[in-house]
């Protein structure tokens, strides 16, 4: 229907009517049709007008009235306020006739939604036939990725439903569409309305267990766990029941509660048609093949809700496989308005990019998604984005950013029992303290991740941070406190066969070894193991520790080689505190490395890096740069992650201050 952007006052309304009333009745009918058909398609309007008796002479009259505008084959009322007055002041019978004529004139499947809207606007009471047409139109809009459109259509379909049962079904479906579009308050409102008209079981079946999903994404994890498991039996489609039970397992994991996780796992494994790989990554027994590339790809072909959280995949050493699956999923989501799925998925890819050494991509995606998550009220996703940003800020030595980001994350995560998010925030704070030489503080923070009963206690994060906790304890002069962390890594490596854990366990053991030969063998094993270099930051940190050990052993030439490799990685990633430490250690070997001077942007850029940086400075997106240079957006991101630390900037906007003709060098 024609709705004015703001109220039309009486004086303005009278002025418009003086021109409208001067038209013949047939011309006013045509003007009403044009005001009603918002797209302005002439062929539709001519067919509907002919049905209502408005021929070519009437078109001439309206055209000469000055009330119309025609452009690109479309005809519209010249001003939206005139359009509103024409529509609002027409009798209902005339509006109904206009809508019906337009509905009959519209042809083709692509016009189904608009046809249904016109028929709905012509209704003056419940009409199941029209409600069914709207419901079908909503399904088609939803399938095209138009979740918000589906919600709007289903609301109207519910209004036209003759009985409470039909209305409840449409309200529950509308609630699910609203949630997927990122409209959580609207989803709750529609869900509550549906619940007043039908049973909890029916609402759960139609909405796909939405009550628990909303709580999982926005609220308390124990409450989410309870709602999700309550609704699993209500779902008649096995794949939906599996999804819901899988989210319940994830809620238990997010809460850091093995008991909740095990309860949900028992429900999940009792369901029919459970993909064999799905329960595998939630159990701490078994080996890494439970998370093979093929298994992740298989699950990735389904719902994003079937995939493991990124930290768990990192623990299993499956970050590459999961990243590829999630990137495909995200690419599809970006073509829709499924905002909730997007804000829950992108932080996972950003977390994976941290260990993959793709920090520029991680921070860009986290910052972008943080804005969307805050806009739609997705607090948990926003906290995860802040934790990604805090982790990179810690590695880069930005104390103010770490404090602000982690504090905001903790404000939301602690009251809602999100121990996974709380643990991640503590890890960032602990890393910052460790990298900036405050070992005792770092040890105190990182110990909390394995302290029973603490808000930050979480098994997966205790494992992922174990190497940091062990190093902090050793540097604080308490090697005995490092032993449980080293043992945790070794047990995980032995049980699962994951290469990263074996390398981390060797690194910790090297720090604790009293025999020099044993220590060196462990450092070499940590650096040379299969896939050891797949996580660049961790690999460089091992080189740094080994180089420090070699320097203390007076093997200066060997130390310089390790420290140079470490420094190069830290320079590329922008890990300033560790870069400074590596350079200082290298100076102590007797070789004075070149340090950046004022305005000096460090290492020279490759020709491709220079081209990418120039285009980014001009404001082009990664996708636009990729199209210009005939490379992939991922390759663009990789080049920028190299460019930033080389030229001493931290974000794209700072590239505008770089002189690429002479240097490159910073000009401001």
Coordinates of N, CA and C in Angstrom, one line a residue, residues 168-285:
X168 N -1.0 -19.5 14.1 CA 0.2 -19.9 15.0 C 1.3 -20.4 14.1
X169 N 1.0 -21.2 13.1 CA 2.0 -21.7 12.3 C 2.8 -20.6 11.5
X170 N 2.0 -19.7 11.0 CA 2.6 -18.6 10.2 C 3.4 -17.6 11.1
X171 N 2.9 -17.4 12.3 CA 3.6 -16.6 13.3 C 5.0 -17.2 13.7
X172 N 4.9 -18.5 13.9 CA 6.1 -19.3 14.3 C 7.2 -19.3 13.2
X173 N 6.7 -19.4 12.0 CA 7.6 -19.4 10.8 C 8.1 -18.0 10.6
X174 N 7.3 -17.0 10.8 CA 7.7 -15.6 10.8 C 8.8 -15.3 11.8
X175 N 8.6 -15.9 13.0 CA 9.6 -15.7 14.1 C 11.0 -16.2 13.6
X176 N 11.0 -17.4 13.0 CA 12.2 -17.9 12.5 C 12.9 -17.0 11.5
X177 N 12.0 -16.5 10.5 CA 12.5 -15.7 9.5 C 13.1 -14.4 10.1
X178 N 12.4 -13.8 11.1 CA 12.9 -12.6 11.7 C 14.2 -12.8 12.4
X179 N 14.3 -13.9 13.1 CA 15.6 -14.2 13.8 C 16.8 -14.4 12.8
X180 N 16.5 -15.1 11.7 CA 17.6 -15.3 10.7 C 17.9 -13.9 10.1
X181 N 17.0 -13.0 10.0 CA 17.3 -11.7 9.4 C 18.0 -10.8 10.4
X182 N 18.2 -11.3 11.7 CA 18.8 -10.4 12.7 C 17.9 -9.6 13.5
X183 N 16.6 -9.9 13.4 CA 15.6 -9.1 14.2 C 15.1 -9.9 15.4
X184 N 16.0 -10.0 16.4 CA 15.7 -10.9 17.5 C 14.5 -10.4 18.3
X185 N 14.3 -9.1 18.5 CA 13.1 -8.7 19.3 C 11.8 -9.0 18.6
X186 N 11.8 -8.8 17.2 CA 10.7 -9.2 16.5 C 10.4 -10.7 16.5
X187 N 11.5 -11.5 16.5 CA 11.4 -12.9 16.6 C 10.8 -13.4 17.9
X188 N 11.2 -12.8 19.0 CA 10.6 -13.1 20.3 C 9.1 -12.7 20.4
X189 N 8.8 -11.6 19.8 CA 7.4 -11.1 19.8 C 6.5 -12.1 19.0
X190 N 6.9 -12.5 17.9 CA 6.2 -13.4 17.0 C 6.1 -14.8 17.7
X191 N 7.2 -15.2 18.3 CA 7.2 -16.5 19.0 C 6.2 -16.5 20.1
X192 N 6.2 -15.4 20.9 CA 5.2 -15.3 22.0 C 3.8 -15.3 21.5
X193 N 3.5 -14.6 20.4 CA 2.2 -14.6 19.9 C 1.8 -16.0 19.4
X194 N 2.7 -16.7 18.8 CA 2.4 -18.1 18.3 C 2.1 -19.0 19.5
X195 N 2.9 -18.8 20.6 CA 2.7 -19.7 21.8 C 1.4 -19.5 22.4
X196 N 0.8 -18.3 22.3 CA -0.5 -18.1 22.9 C -1.6 -18.7 22.1
X197 N -1.3 -19.1 20.9 CA -2.3 -19.7 20.0 C -2.2 -21.2 19.8
X198 N -1.0 -21.8 20.2 CA -0.7 -23.2 20.0 C 0.1 -23.8 21.1
X199 N 0.4 -25.1 21.0 CA 1.2 -25.7 22.0 C 2.7 -25.4 21.8
X200 N 3.5 -25.6 22.9 CA 4.9 -25.4 22.8 C 5.5 -26.4 21.8
X201 N 5.0 -27.6 21.8 CA 5.6 -28.6 20.8 C 5.3 -28.2 19.4
X202 N 4.1 -27.7 19.1 CA 3.9 -27.3 17.7 C 4.7 -26.1 17.3
X203 N 4.8 -25.1 18.2 CA 5.7 -23.9 17.9 C 7.1 -24.3 17.7
X204 N 7.6 -25.2 18.6 CA 9.0 -25.7 18.4 C 9.2 -26.4 17.1
X205 N 8.2 -27.2 16.7 CA 8.3 -28.0 15.4 C 8.4 -27.0 14.2
X206 N 7.5 -26.0 14.2 CA 7.4 -25.1 13.1 C 8.6 -24.1 13.1
X207 N 9.0 -23.7 14.2 CA 10.1 -22.7 14.3 C 11.5 -23.4 14.3
X208 N 11.6 -24.7 14.4 CA 12.9 -25.4 14.4 C 13.6 -25.2 15.7
X209 N 12.8 -25.2 16.8 CA 13.4 -25.0 18.2 C 14.0 -23.6 18.4
X210 N 13.3 -22.6 17.9 CA 13.8 -21.3 17.9 C 14.0 -20.7 19.3
X211 N 13.2 -21.1 20.3 CA 13.4 -20.5 21.6 C 14.8 -20.8 22.1
X212 N 15.3 -22.0 22.0 CA 16.6 -22.4 22.4 C 17.7 -21.7 21.6
X213 N 17.5 -21.6 20.3 CA 18.5 -21.0 19.4 C 18.7 -19.5 19.7
X214 N 17.6 -18.8 20.1 CA 17.7 -17.4 20.4 C 18.5 -17.3 21.7
X215 N 18.2 -18.2 22.7 CA 18.9 -18.1 24.0 C 20.4 -18.4 23.7
X216 N 20.7 -19.4 22.9 CA 22.1 -19.8 22.6 C 22.8 -18.6 22.0
X217 N 22.2 -17.9 21.1 CA 22.9 -16.8 20.4 C 22.9 -15.5 21.2
X218 N 22.0 -15.3 22.1 CA 21.8 -14.0 22.8 C 21.8 -14.1 24.3
X219 N 21.6 -15.3 24.9 CA 21.4 -15.3 26.3 C 22.3 -16.3 27.1
X220 N 21.7 -16.9 28.1 CA 22.4 -17.7 29.0 C 22.5 -19.1 28.4
X221 N 23.7 -19.7 28.5 CA 23.9 -21.0 27.9 C 23.3 -22.2 28.6
X222 N 23.2 -22.2 29.9 CA 22.5 -23.3 30.6 C 21.0 -23.2 30.2
X223 N 20.4 -22.0 30.1 CA 19.0 -21.9 29.7 C 18.8 -22.4 28.3
X224 N 19.7 -22.0 27.4 CA 19.7 -22.4 26.0 C 19.8 -23.9 25.9
X225 N 20.7 -24.5 26.7 CA 20.8 -26.0 26.7 C 19.5 -26.7 27.1
X226 N 18.8 -26.1 28.1 CA 17.6 -26.7 28.6 C 16.5 -26.6 27.5
X227 N 16.3 -25.4 26.9 CA 15.3 -25.3 25.8 C 15.6 -26.1 24.6
X228 N 16.9 -26.2 24.2 CA 17.2 -27.0 23.0 C 16.9 -28.4 23.2
X229 N 17.3 -29.0 24.3 CA 17.1 -30.4 24.5 C 15.6 -30.7 24.7
X230 N 14.9 -29.8 25.3 CA 13.4 -29.9 25.5 C 12.7 -30.0 24.1
X231 N 13.2 -29.3 23.1 CA 12.5 -29.2 21.9 C 13.0 -30.2 20.8
X232 N 14.1 -30.9 21.1 CA 14.6 -31.9 20.2 C 13.5 -33.0 19.8
X233 N 12.8 -33.5 20.8 CA 11.8 -34.6 20.5 C 10.6 -34.0 19.7
X234 N 10.4 -32.7 19.7 CA 9.3 -32.1 19.0 C 9.5 -32.0 17.5
X235 N 10.8 -32.1 17.0 CA 11.1 -31.9 15.6 C 11.0 -33.3 14.9
X236 N 10.1 -33.3 13.9 CA 9.8 -34.5 13.1 C 10.9 -34.8 12.1
X237 N 11.6 -33.8 11.6 CA 12.6 -34.0 10.6 C 13.9 -34.4 11.3
X238 N 14.4 -35.6 11.0 CA 15.7 -36.0 11.7 C 16.8 -35.1 11.6
X239 N 17.0 -34.5 10.4 CA 18.2 -33.6 10.3 C 18.1 -32.3 11.1
X240 N 16.8 -31.9 11.3 CA 16.6 -30.7 12.2 C 16.8 -31.0 13.7
X241 N 16.4 -32.2 14.0 CA 16.7 -32.7 15.4 C 18.2 -32.8 15.7
X242 N 18.9 -33.3 14.7 CA 20.4 -33.5 14.8 C 21.0 -32.1 15.0
X243 N 20.6 -31.1 14.2 CA 21.1 -29.8 14.3 C 20.8 -29.2 15.7
X244 N 19.6 -29.3 16.2 CA 19.3 -28.8 17.5 C 20.1 -29.4 18.6
X245 N 20.2 -30.7 18.6 CA 21.0 -31.4 19.6 C 22.5 -31.0 19.5
X246 N 22.9 -30.8 18.3 CA 24.3 -30.4 18.1 C 24.5 -29.0 18.7
X247 N 23.6 -28.1 18.5 CA 23.7 -26.8 19.1 C 23.7 -26.9 20.7
X248 N 22.9 -27.8 21.2 CA 22.8 -28.0 22.6 C 24.2 -28.5 23.2
X249 N 24.9 -29.4 22.4 CA 26.3 -29.8 22.8 C 27.2 -28.5 22.8
X250 N 27.0 -27.7 21.8 CA 27.8 -26.5 21.7 C 27.5 -25.5 22.8
X251 N 26.3 -25.5 23.3 CA 25.9 -24.6 24.4 C 26.7 -25.1 25.7
X252 N 26.7 -26.4 25.8 CA 27.4 -27.0 27.0 C 28.9 -26.7 26.9
X253 N 29.5 -26.7 25.7 CA 30.9 -26.4 25.5 C 31.1 -24.9 25.8
X254 N 30.2 -24.0 25.3 CA 30.3 -22.6 25.5 C 30.3 -22.3 27.0
X255 N 29.5 -23.0 27.7 CA 29.4 -22.8 29.2 C 30.5 -23.4 29.9
X256 N 31.4 -24.1 29.2 CA 32.5 -24.8 29.9 C 32.1 -25.9 30.9
X257 N 31.0 -26.5 30.5 CA 30.4 -27.5 31.4 C 30.4 -28.9 30.8
X258 N 31.4 -29.7 31.1 CA 31.4 -31.1 30.6 C 30.1 -31.9 30.9
X259 N 29.5 -31.6 32.0 CA 28.2 -32.3 32.3 C 27.1 -32.0 31.3
X260 N 27.0 -30.7 31.0 CA 26.0 -30.3 30.1 C 26.3 -30.8 28.7
X261 N 27.6 -30.8 28.3 CA 28.0 -31.3 27.0 C 27.7 -32.7 26.9
X262 N 28.0 -33.5 27.9 CA 27.8 -35.0 27.9 C 26.3 -35.3 27.8
X263 N 25.5 -34.5 28.5 CA 24.0 -34.8 28.5 C 23.5 -34.6 27.0
X264 N 23.9 -33.5 26.4 CA 23.5 -33.3 25.0 C 24.1 -34.3 24.1
X265 N 25.3 -34.7 24.3 CA 25.9 -35.7 23.4 C 25.1 -37.0 23.5
X266 N 24.7 -37.4 24.7 CA 23.9 -38.6 24.7 C 22.6 -38.5 23.9
X267 N 22.0 -37.3 24.0 CA 20.7 -37.1 23.2 C 21.1 -37.1 21.7
X268 N 22.2 -36.5 21.3 CA 22.6 -36.4 19.9 C 22.9 -37.8 19.4
X269 N 23.7 -38.6 20.1 CA 24.1 -39.9 19.5 C 22.9 -40.9 19.5
X270 N 21.8 -40.6 20.2 CA 20.7 -41.5 20.2 C 19.8 -41.2 19.0
X271 N 20.0 -40.1 18.3 CA 19.1 -39.8 17.2 C 19.5 -40.6 16.0
X272 N 18.5 -40.8 15.1 CA 18.9 -41.5 13.8 C 19.6 -40.5 12.9
X273 N 20.3 -41.1 11.9 CA 21.0 -40.3 10.9 C 22.0 -39.3 11.3
X274 N 22.7 -39.6 12.4 CA 23.7 -38.6 12.9 C 25.0 -38.8 12.1
X275 N 25.5 -37.8 11.4 CA 26.8 -38.0 10.7 C 27.8 -38.5 11.6
X276 N 28.6 -39.5 11.2 CA 29.5 -40.1 12.2 C 30.6 -39.2 12.7
X277 N 30.9 -38.2 11.9 CA 32.0 -37.2 12.3 C 31.5 -36.3 13.4
X278 N 30.2 -36.0 13.4 CA 29.6 -35.0 14.3 C 30.0 -35.2 15.8
X279 N 29.7 -36.3 16.4 CA 30.1 -36.4 17.8 C 31.6 -36.5 18.1
X280 N 32.3 -36.8 17.0 CA 33.8 -37.1 17.2 C 34.5 -35.9 17.8
X281 N 34.3 -34.7 17.3 CA 35.1 -33.6 17.8 C 34.7 -33.1 19.2
X282 N 33.6 -33.5 19.7 CA 33.2 -33.1 21.0 C 33.7 -34.0 22.1
X283 N 34.2 -35.2 21.7 CA 34.7 -36.1 22.7 C 36.3 -36.0 22.8
X284 N 36.8 -36.1 23.9 CA 38.2 -35.9 24.1 C 39.0 -37.2 24.0
X285 N 38.3 -38.2 23.6 CA 39.1 -39.5 23.2 C 39.0 -39.6 21.7

